[in-house]
Amino acid sequence: RSLEWHKPGLDLAPLQGSLLPAPRYAHSAVSFRGFVYIFGGFGGSDSWLGDLWALDTQSVRVRDVSKAIMSWHKPPSKGAAPCARAAHSATMVGGRMYIFGGNTGKKRLNDLYSLDTQASLTAGGHMIRPKKNARPNIVRRHFRVGTRHSAES
């Protein structure tokens, strides 16, 4: 059996007059419980992005893929959000999206942020401050970025 590409439709109604996410590259994208979260990236012409979007893919689970409708949401968030950046990495651990590093166009970053995505699209992000000149490393299949927490905790 071969893999098959489809282009699902988008429902623009939930945006209530908002625009779709700006075109971008070098952004991050992670998936959790039916949502794809994208953050940041570079929009071209010296446009560094620091926005968060969620794509609701739950409607994709229909028998006829040609009838699938997905929708974009710009979830409200609280807490200190990461600055605009591109070329960063992101991963999901449980219900948290972790964003590490990247580039602002003026400097390279080694900061780490987490975002709780389990709050029904109301995100609460907070920063985990790495030690000065910290570099990520692998410890027993976990990553650690110069924090005081052990890989076991």
GROMACS .gro file of N, CA and C in nm:
model
  459
    1ARG      N    1   0.085  -0.118   0.000
    1ARG     CA    2   0.000   0.000   0.000
    1ARG      C    3   0.089   0.124   0.000
    2SER      N    4   0.059   0.221  -0.083
    2SER     CA    5   0.141   0.342  -0.092
    2SER      C    6   0.078   0.456  -0.012
    3LEU      N    7   0.163   0.550   0.025
    3LEU     CA    8   0.117   0.671   0.094
    3LEU      C    9   0.051   0.762  -0.007
    4GLU      N   10  -0.047   0.838   0.036
    4GLU     CA   11  -0.121   0.924  -0.057
    4GLU      C   12  -0.135   1.065   0.001
    5TRP      N   13  -0.096   1.166  -0.076
    5TRP     CA   14  -0.108   1.307  -0.035
    5TRP      C   15  -0.249   1.358  -0.057
    6HIS      N   16  -0.296   1.444   0.032
    6HIS     CA   17  -0.424   1.514   0.018
    6HIS      C   18  -0.403   1.657   0.063
    7LYS      N   19  -0.483   1.748   0.011
    7LYS     CA   20  -0.481   1.887   0.057
    7LYS      C   21  -0.616   1.917   0.120
    8PRO      N   22  -0.624   1.905   0.255
    8PRO     CA   23  -0.754   1.929   0.320
    8PRO      C   24  -0.794   2.075   0.312
    9GLY      N   25  -0.923   2.098   0.324
    9GLY     CA   26  -0.974   2.234   0.323
    9GLY      C   27  -0.949   2.304   0.456
   10LEU      N   28  -0.960   2.437   0.455
   10LEU     CA   29  -0.944   2.517   0.576
   10LEU      C   30  -1.073   2.594   0.601
   11ASP      N   31  -1.119   2.591   0.725
   11ASP     CA   32  -1.235   2.667   0.767
   11ASP      C   33  -1.186   2.799   0.822
   12LEU      N   34  -1.217   2.908   0.756
   12LEU     CA   35  -1.168   3.040   0.799
   12LEU      C   36  -1.259   3.107   0.900
   13ALA      N   37  -1.376   3.051   0.928
   13ALA     CA   38  -1.471   3.115   1.020
   13ALA      C   39  -1.415   3.138   1.160
   14PRO      N   40  -1.340   3.043   1.221
   14PRO     CA   41  -1.294   3.068   1.359
   14PRO      C   42  -1.198   3.187   1.371
   15LEU      N   43  -1.144   3.232   1.260
   15LEU     CA   44  -1.048   3.342   1.267
   15LEU      C   45  -1.116   3.477   1.288
   16GLN      N   46  -1.245   3.486   1.265
   16GLN     CA   47  -1.323   3.607   1.287
   16GLN      C   48  -1.251   3.731   1.235
   17GLY      N   49  -1.218   3.730   1.107
   17GLY     CA   50  -1.156   3.846   1.046
   17GLY      C   51  -1.006   3.848   1.055
   18SER      N   52  -0.945   3.757   1.133
   18SER     CA   53  -0.799   3.753   1.141
   18SER      C   54  -0.741   3.692   1.015
   19LEU      N   55  -0.616   3.717   0.996
   19LEU     CA   56  -0.546   3.660   0.882
   19LEU      C   57  -0.497   3.520   0.915
   20LEU      N   58  -0.462   3.446   0.814
   20LEU     CA   59  -0.394   3.319   0.834
   20LEU      C   60  -0.252   3.346   0.879
   21PRO      N   61  -0.182   3.246   0.930
   21PRO     CA   62  -0.042   3.269   0.964
   21PRO      C   63   0.034   3.321   0.843
   22ALA      N   64   0.124   3.414   0.866
   22ALA     CA   65   0.204   3.471   0.757
   22ALA      C   66   0.291   3.361   0.695
   23PRO      N   67   0.321   3.373   0.567
   23PRO     CA   68   0.417   3.280   0.507
   23PRO      C   69   0.548   3.286   0.583
   24ARG      N   70   0.614   3.171   0.600
   24ARG     CA   71   0.735   3.166   0.682
   24ARG      C   72   0.818   3.044   0.648
   25TYR      N   73   0.941   3.047   0.694
   25TYR     CA   74   1.027   2.928   0.693
   25TYR      C   75   1.116   2.934   0.815
   26ALA      N   76   1.185   2.824   0.844
   26ALA     CA   77   1.272   2.812   0.962
   26ALA      C   78   1.193   2.829   1.092
   27HIS      N   79   1.065   2.791   1.090
   27HIS     CA   80   0.979   2.795   1.209
   27HIS      C   81   0.980   2.656   1.273
   28SER      N   82   0.914   2.642   1.386
   28SER     CA   83   0.899   2.511   1.447
   28SER      C   84   0.753   2.468   1.436
   29ALA      N   85   0.734   2.338   1.434
   29ALA     CA   86   0.599   2.281   1.432
   29ALA      C   87   0.600   2.152   1.512
   30VAL      N   88   0.503   2.139   1.602
   30VAL     CA   89   0.489   2.018   1.682
   30VAL      C   90   0.341   1.978   1.682
   31SER      N   91   0.316   1.855   1.715
   31SER     CA   92   0.180   1.802   1.714
   31SER      C   93   0.145   1.747   1.851
   32PHE      N   94   0.021   1.772   1.895
   32PHE     CA   95  -0.026   1.716   2.021
   32PHE      C   96  -0.178   1.713   2.023
   33ARG      N   97  -0.234   1.596   2.046
   33ARG     CA   98  -0.377   1.575   2.062
   33ARG      C   99  -0.463   1.647   1.959
   34GLY      N  100  -0.433   1.627   1.834
   34GLY     CA  101  -0.516   1.682   1.728
   34GLY      C  102  -0.485   1.823   1.686
   35PHE      N  103  -0.383   1.884   1.744
   35PHE     CA  104  -0.343   2.019   1.706
   35PHE      C  105  -0.199   2.018   1.657
   36VAL      N  106  -0.170   2.101   1.559
   36VAL     CA  107  -0.032   2.127   1.516
   36VAL      C  108  -0.003   2.271   1.557
   37TYR      N  109   0.098   2.289   1.639
   37TYR     CA  110   0.138   2.422   1.686
   37TYR      C  111   0.259   2.467   1.606
   38ILE      N  112   0.253   2.591   1.554
   38ILE     CA  113   0.370   2.648   1.488
   38ILE      C  114   0.410   2.774   1.564
   39PHE      N  115   0.541   2.797   1.570
   39PHE     CA  116   0.591   2.915   1.638
   39PHE      C  117   0.705   2.976   1.557
   40GLY      N  118   0.701   3.110   1.549
   40GLY     CA  119   0.813   3.186   1.495
   40GLY      C  120   0.845   3.158   1.350
   41GLY      N  121   0.973   3.179   1.318
   41GLY     CA  122   1.021   3.160   1.182
   41GLY      C  123   1.064   3.292   1.120
   42PHE      N  124   1.098   3.284   0.995
   42PHE     CA  125   1.141   3.402   0.920
   42PHE      C  126   1.044   3.424   0.806
   43GLY      N  127   0.992   3.547   0.796
   43GLY     CA  128   0.893   3.580   0.694
   43GLY      C  129   0.952   3.650   0.573
   44GLY      N  130   1.083   3.670   0.570
   44GLY     CA  131   1.147   3.740   0.460
   44GLY      C  132   1.153   3.889   0.484
   45SER      N  133   1.236   3.959   0.408
   45SER     CA  134   1.252   4.104   0.419
   45SER      C  135   1.276   4.149   0.563
   46ASP      N  136   1.366   4.080   0.632
   46ASP     CA  137   1.402   4.113   0.770
   46ASP      C  138   1.282   4.104   0.864
   47SER      N  139   1.192   4.009   0.840
   47SER     CA  140   1.072   3.991   0.921
   47SER      C  141   1.087   3.864   1.005
   48TRP      N  142   1.131   3.882   1.130
   48TRP     CA  143   1.146   3.771   1.225
   48TRP      C  144   1.015   3.757   1.300
   49LEU      N  145   0.962   3.637   1.307
   49LEU     CA  146   0.829   3.615   1.363
   49LEU      C  147   0.837   3.554   1.502
   50GLY      N  148   0.745   3.592   1.589
   50GLY     CA  149   0.738   3.539   1.724
   50GLY      C  150   0.595   3.503   1.760
   51ASP      N  151   0.516   3.464   1.661
   51ASP     CA  152   0.376   3.434   1.686
   51ASP      C  153   0.353   3.284   1.701
   52LEU      N  154   0.246   3.250   1.770
   52LEU     CA  155   0.205   3.112   1.793
   52LEU      C  156   0.071   3.089   1.726
   53TRP      N  157   0.060   2.980   1.651
   53TRP     CA  158  -0.065   2.942   1.585
   53TRP      C  159  -0.092   2.796   1.614
   54ALA      N  160  -0.220   2.759   1.616
   54ALA     CA  161  -0.260   2.620   1.635
   54ALA      C  162  -0.354   2.581   1.521
   55LEU      N  163  -0.322   2.471   1.457
   55LEU     CA  164  -0.407   2.416   1.350
   55LEU      C  165  -0.485   2.300   1.408
   56ASP      N  166  -0.617   2.313   1.409
   56ASP     CA  167  -0.704   2.207   1.459
   56ASP      C  168  -0.722   2.104   1.349
   57THR      N  169  -0.660   1.988   1.367
   57THR     CA  170  -0.666   1.883   1.264
   57THR      C  171  -0.769   1.777   1.299
   58GLN      N  172  -0.843   1.794   1.405
   58GLN     CA  173  -0.934   1.689   1.449
   58GLN      C  174  -1.042   1.659   1.348
   59SER      N  175  -1.079   1.756   1.267
   59SER     CA  176  -1.181   1.730   1.165
   59SER      C  177  -1.126   1.646   1.050
   60VAL      N  178  -0.994   1.625   1.048
   60VAL     CA  179  -0.935   1.543   0.942
   60VAL      C  180  -0.977   1.397   0.957
   61ARG      N  181  -1.017   1.358   1.076
   61ARG     CA  182  -1.053   1.219   1.102
   61ARG      C  183  -1.192   1.187   1.047
   62VAL      N  184  -1.211   1.204   0.920
   62VAL     CA  185  -1.335   1.169   0.853
   62VAL      C  186  -1.303   1.061   0.750
   63ARG      N  187  -1.401   0.984   0.712
   63ARG     CA  188  -1.377   0.875   0.617
   63ARG      C  189  -1.334   0.928   0.480
   64ASP      N  190  -1.400   1.032   0.433
   64ASP     CA  191  -1.368   1.089   0.303
   64ASP      C  192  -1.275   1.209   0.324
   65VAL      N  193  -1.145   1.190   0.301
   65VAL     CA  194  -1.045   1.294   0.326
   65VAL      C  195  -1.074   1.420   0.246
   66SER      N  196  -1.139   1.408   0.132
   66SER     CA  197  -1.170   1.526   0.051
   66SER      C  198  -1.268   1.618   0.122
   67LYS      N  199  -1.338   1.568   0.226
   67LYS     CA  200  -1.434   1.650   0.301
   67LYS      C  201  -1.374   1.705   0.430
   68ALA      N  202  -1.249   1.676   0.456
   68ALA     CA  203  -1.185   1.721   0.579
   68ALA      C  204  -1.168   1.873   0.579
   69ILE      N  205  -1.206   1.934   0.688
   69ILE     CA  206  -1.190   2.079   0.704
   69ILE      C  207  -1.110   2.103   0.832
   70MET      N  208  -1.002   2.176   0.821
   70MET     CA  209  -0.921   2.211   0.937
   70MET      C  210  -0.932   2.362   0.959
   71SER      N  211  -0.897   2.407   1.080
   71SER     CA  212  -0.905   2.551   1.106
   71SER      C  213  -0.786   2.598   1.188
   72TRP      N  214  -0.741   2.721   1.159
   72TRP     CA  215  -0.632   2.786   1.232
   72TRP      C  216  -0.689   2.865   1.347
   73HIS      N  217  -0.616   2.868   1.458
   73HIS     CA  218  -0.652   2.950   1.574
   73HIS      C  219  -0.526   3.020   1.622
   74LYS      N  220  -0.541   3.139   1.670
   74LYS     CA  221  -0.430   3.212   1.732
   74LYS      C  222  -0.457   3.210   1.882
   75PRO      N  223  -0.403   3.108   1.952
   75PRO     CA  224  -0.439   3.094   2.093
   75PRO      C  225  -0.387   3.208   2.179
   76PRO      N  226  -0.469   3.255   2.272
   76PRO     CA  227  -0.419   3.356   2.365
   76PRO      C  228  -0.315   3.292   2.456
   77SER      N  229  -0.220   3.370   2.501
   77SER     CA  230  -0.118   3.316   2.591
   77SER      C  231  -0.089   3.419   2.699
   78LYS      N  232  -0.027   3.371   2.804
   78LYS     CA  233   0.014   3.460   2.912
   78LYS      C  234   0.154   3.417   2.953
   79GLY      N  235   0.220   3.500   3.029
   79GLY     CA  236   0.358   3.472   3.066
   79GLY      C  237   0.453   3.538   2.968
   80ALA      N  238   0.581   3.529   2.996
   80ALA     CA  239   0.684   3.589   2.912
   80ALA      C  240   0.708   3.498   2.791
   81ALA      N  241   0.663   3.542   2.676
   81ALA     CA  242   0.677   3.464   2.553
   81ALA      C  243   0.819   3.479   2.496
   82PRO      N  244   0.863   3.381   2.420
   82PRO     CA  245   0.995   3.393   2.356
   82PRO      C  246   0.996   3.510   2.258
   83CYS      N  247   1.112   3.568   2.238
   83CYS     CA  248   1.125   3.676   2.139
   83CYS      C  249   1.112   3.615   1.999
   84ALA      N  250   1.089   3.700   1.901
   84ALA     CA  251   1.081   3.655   1.762
   84ALA      C  252   1.211   3.587   1.725
   85ARG      N  253   1.201   3.474   1.653
   85ARG     CA  254   1.321   3.397   1.620
   85ARG      C  255   1.291   3.302   1.505
   86ALA      N  256   1.397   3.254   1.445
   86ALA     CA  257   1.390   3.151   1.341
   86ALA      C  258   1.500   3.050   1.370
   87ALA      N  259   1.494   2.937   1.302
   87ALA     CA  260   1.597   2.833   1.312
   87ALA      C  261   1.613   2.778   1.452
   88HIS      N  262   1.504   2.777   1.529
   88HIS     CA  263   1.504   2.719   1.663
   88HIS      C  264   1.452   2.576   1.654
   89SER      N  265   1.461   2.504   1.764
   89SER     CA  266   1.405   2.369   1.766
   89SER      C  267   1.289   2.366   1.864
   90ALA      N  268   1.200   2.270   1.845
   90ALA     CA  269   1.086   2.252   1.935
   90ALA      C  270   1.053   2.105   1.945
   91THR      N  271   1.003   2.066   2.060
   91THR     CA  272   0.958   1.930   2.082
   91THR      C  273   0.842   1.931   2.180
   92MET      N  274   0.766   1.825   2.183
   92MET     CA  275   0.657   1.809   2.279
   92MET      C  276   0.696   1.703   2.381
   93VAL      N  277   0.678   1.734   2.508
   93VAL     CA  278   0.696   1.638   2.616
   93VAL      C  279   0.569   1.646   2.699
   94GLY      N  280   0.492   1.539   2.699
   94GLY     CA  281   0.361   1.545   2.763
   94GLY      C  282   0.279   1.649   2.691
   95GLY      N  283   0.222   1.741   2.762
   95GLY     CA  284   0.144   1.848   2.700
   95GLY      C  285   0.220   1.979   2.688
   96ARG      N  286   0.352   1.975   2.705
   96ARG     CA  287   0.432   2.098   2.697
   96ARG      C  288   0.514   2.102   2.569
   97MET      N  289   0.510   2.219   2.505
   97MET     CA  290   0.595   2.246   2.389
   97MET      C  291   0.719   2.318   2.442
   98TYR      N  292   0.836   2.264   2.410
   98TYR     CA  293   0.963   2.327   2.450
   98TYR      C  294   1.029   2.386   2.327
   99ILE      N  295   1.070   2.512   2.337
   99ILE     CA  296   1.140   2.582   2.228
   99ILE      C  297   1.280   2.615   2.277
  100PHE      N  298   1.380   2.578   2.197
  100PHE     CA  299   1.518   2.605   2.237
  100PHE      C  300   1.592   2.679   2.126
  101GLY      N  301   1.667   2.782   2.166
  101GLY     CA  302   1.762   2.849   2.079
  101GLY      C  303   1.701   2.921   1.960
  102GLY      N  304   1.779   2.926   1.854
  102GLY     CA  305   1.738   2.995   1.733
  102GLY      C  306   1.824   3.116   1.704
  103ASN      N  307   1.772   3.202   1.620
  103ASN     CA  308   1.846   3.319   1.574
  103ASN      C  309   1.749   3.434   1.560
  104THR      N  310   1.789   3.553   1.606
  104THR     CA  311   1.703   3.672   1.595
  104THR      C  312   1.739   3.760   1.476
  105GLY      N  313   1.843   3.721   1.404
  105GLY     CA  314   1.895   3.806   1.298
  105GLY      C  315   2.010   3.892   1.346
  106LYS      N  316   2.018   3.908   1.479
  106LYS     CA  317   2.127   3.986   1.539
  106LYS      C  318   2.213   3.900   1.630
  107LYS      N  319   2.154   3.793   1.684
  107LYS     CA  320   2.232   3.706   1.771
  107LYS      C  321   2.173   3.566   1.774
  108ARG      N  322   2.259   3.469   1.807
  108ARG     CA  323   2.215   3.332   1.828
  108ARG      C  324   2.169   3.319   1.972
  109LEU      N  325   2.070   3.235   1.993
  109LEU     CA  326   2.008   3.220   2.125
  109LEU      C  327   2.035   3.081   2.183
  110ASN      N  328   2.039   3.073   2.316
  110ASN     CA  329   2.046   2.943   2.382
  110ASN      C  330   1.946   2.937   2.497
  111ASP      N  331   1.833   3.005   2.480
  111ASP     CA  332   1.731   3.006   2.584
  111ASP      C  333   1.630   2.893   2.562
  112LEU      N  334   1.559   2.859   2.666
  112LEU     CA  335   1.461   2.752   2.662
  112LEU      C  336   1.329   2.802   2.720
  113TYR      N  337   1.221   2.782   2.646
  113TYR     CA  338   1.087   2.819   2.690
  113TYR      C  339   0.999   2.696   2.689
  114SER      N  340   0.898   2.696   2.775
  114SER     CA  341   0.798   2.589   2.770
  114SER      C  342   0.660   2.653   2.762
  115LEU      N  343   0.570   2.583   2.697
  115LEU     CA  344   0.433   2.630   2.678
  115LEU      C  345   0.339   2.516   2.711
  116ASP      N  346   0.248   2.538   2.804
  116ASP     CA  347   0.150   2.437   2.840
  116ASP      C  348   0.038   2.440   2.737
  117THR      N  349   0.028   2.335   2.655
  117THR     CA  350  -0.072   2.333   2.549
  117THR      C  351  -0.200   2.261   2.591
  118GLN      N  352  -0.207   2.214   2.714
  118GLN     CA  353  -0.323   2.138   2.757
  118GLN      C  354  -0.434   2.224   2.816
  119ALA      N  355  -0.417   2.354   2.815
  119ALA     CA  356  -0.515   2.443   2.877
  119ALA      C  357  -0.620   2.488   2.776
  120SER      N  358  -0.671   2.397   2.696
  120SER     CA  359  -0.777   2.426   2.598
  120SER      C  360  -0.743   2.547   2.511
  121LEU      N  361  -0.627   2.547   2.455
  121LEU     CA  362  -0.578   2.654   2.369
  121LEU      C  363  -0.559   2.786   2.442
  122THR      N  364  -0.557   2.785   2.574
  122THR     CA  365  -0.515   2.903   2.648
  122THR      C  366  -0.380   2.869   2.708
  123ALA      N  367  -0.277   2.916   2.646
  123ALA     CA  368  -0.142   2.872   2.679
  123ALA      C  369  -0.081   2.960   2.787
  124GLY      N  370  -0.001   2.900   2.874
  124GLY     CA  371   0.071   2.974   2.976
  124GLY      C  372   0.218   2.940   2.965
  125GLY      N  373   0.297   3.024   2.904
  125GLY     CA  374   0.438   2.994   2.884
  125GLY      C  375   0.524   3.054   2.993
  126HIS      N  376   0.633   2.989   3.022
  126HIS     CA  377   0.730   3.047   3.114
  126HIS      C  378   0.869   3.005   3.071
  127MET      N  379   0.965   3.084   3.109
  127MET     CA  380   1.102   3.062   3.064
  127MET      C  381   1.179   2.981   3.166
  128ILE      N  382   1.258   2.887   3.117
  128ILE     CA  383   1.352   2.812   3.199
  128ILE      C  384   1.488   2.870   3.165
  129ARG      N  385   1.550   2.936   3.261
  129ARG     CA  386   1.676   3.007   3.235
  129ARG      C  387   1.794   2.911   3.237
  130PRO      N  388   1.868   2.901   3.124
  130PRO     CA  389   1.987   2.818   3.125
  130PRO      C  390   2.103   2.889   3.194
  131LYS      N  391   2.202   2.811   3.239
  131LYS     CA  392   2.322   2.871   3.293
  131LYS      C  393   2.396   2.943   3.182
  132LYS      N  394   2.477   3.041   3.217
  132LYS     CA  395   2.552   3.117   3.120
  132LYS      C  396   2.640   3.023   3.037
  133ASN      N  397   2.643   3.044   2.906
  133ASN     CA  398   2.720   2.964   2.810
  133ASN      C  399   2.684   2.816   2.812
  134ALA      N  400   2.558   2.785   2.847
  134ALA     CA  401   2.515   2.645   2.851
  134ALA      C  402   2.499   2.591   2.709
  135ARG      N  403   2.527   2.464   2.693
  135ARG     CA  404   2.508   2.395   2.567
  135ARG      C  405   2.421   2.272   2.594
  136PRO      N  406   2.329   2.237   2.500
  136PRO     CA  407   2.246   2.120   2.523
  136PRO      C  408   2.331   1.993   2.518
  137ASN      N  409   2.295   1.895   2.597
  137ASN     CA  410   2.361   1.765   2.589
  137ASN      C  411   2.261   1.656   2.620
  138ILE      N  412   2.294   1.535   2.580
  138ILE     CA  413   2.205   1.422   2.600
  138ILE      C  414   2.248   1.347   2.727
  139VAL      N  415   2.155   1.324   2.816
  139VAL     CA  416   2.183   1.249   2.938
  139VAL      C  417   2.075   1.142   2.950
  140ARG      N  418   2.112   1.018   2.934
  140ARG     CA  419   2.018   0.906   2.943
  140ARG      C  420   1.892   0.930   2.862
  141ARG      N  421   1.907   0.961   2.737
  141ARG     CA  422   1.798   0.985   2.641
  141ARG      C  423   1.711   1.106   2.674
  142HIS      N  424   1.759   1.198   2.757
  142HIS     CA  425   1.691   1.324   2.786
  142HIS      C  426   1.786   1.436   2.748
  143PHE      N  427   1.733   1.555   2.717
  143PHE     CA  428   1.824   1.665   2.694
  143PHE      C  429   1.825   1.755   2.816
  144ARG      N  430   1.939   1.815   2.838
  144ARG     CA  431   1.956   1.904   2.951
  144ARG      C  432   2.028   2.028   2.900
  145VAL      N  433   1.983   2.146   2.942
  145VAL     CA  434   2.043   2.270   2.895
  145VAL      C  435   2.088   2.351   3.013
  146GLY      N  436   2.189   2.307   3.081
  146GLY     CA  437   2.251   2.382   3.189
  146GLY      C  438   2.157   2.424   3.299
  147THR      N  439   2.049   2.350   3.322
  147THR     CA  440   1.961   2.384   3.433
  147THR      C  441   2.006   2.310   3.557
  148ARG      N  442   1.951   2.342   3.670
  148ARG     CA  443   1.988   2.277   3.795
  148ARG      C  444   1.912   2.147   3.817
  149HIS      N  445   1.819   2.116   3.729
  149HIS     CA  446   1.741   1.994   3.744
  149HIS      C  447   1.814   1.877   3.682
  150SER      N  448   1.807   1.762   3.744
  150SER     CA  449   1.871   1.644   3.687
  150SER      C  450   1.785   1.590   3.574
  151ALA      N  451   1.843   1.506   3.492
  151ALA     CA  452   1.771   1.445   3.380
  151ALA      C  453   1.665   1.349   3.433
  152GLU      N  454   1.676   1.305   3.555
  152GLU     CA  455   1.580   1.211   3.612
  152GLU      C  456   1.452   1.281   3.656
  153SER      N  457   1.458   1.412   3.686
  153SER     CA  458   1.340   1.481   3.742
  153SER      C  459   1.252   1.536   3.635
   0.00000   0.00000   0.00000
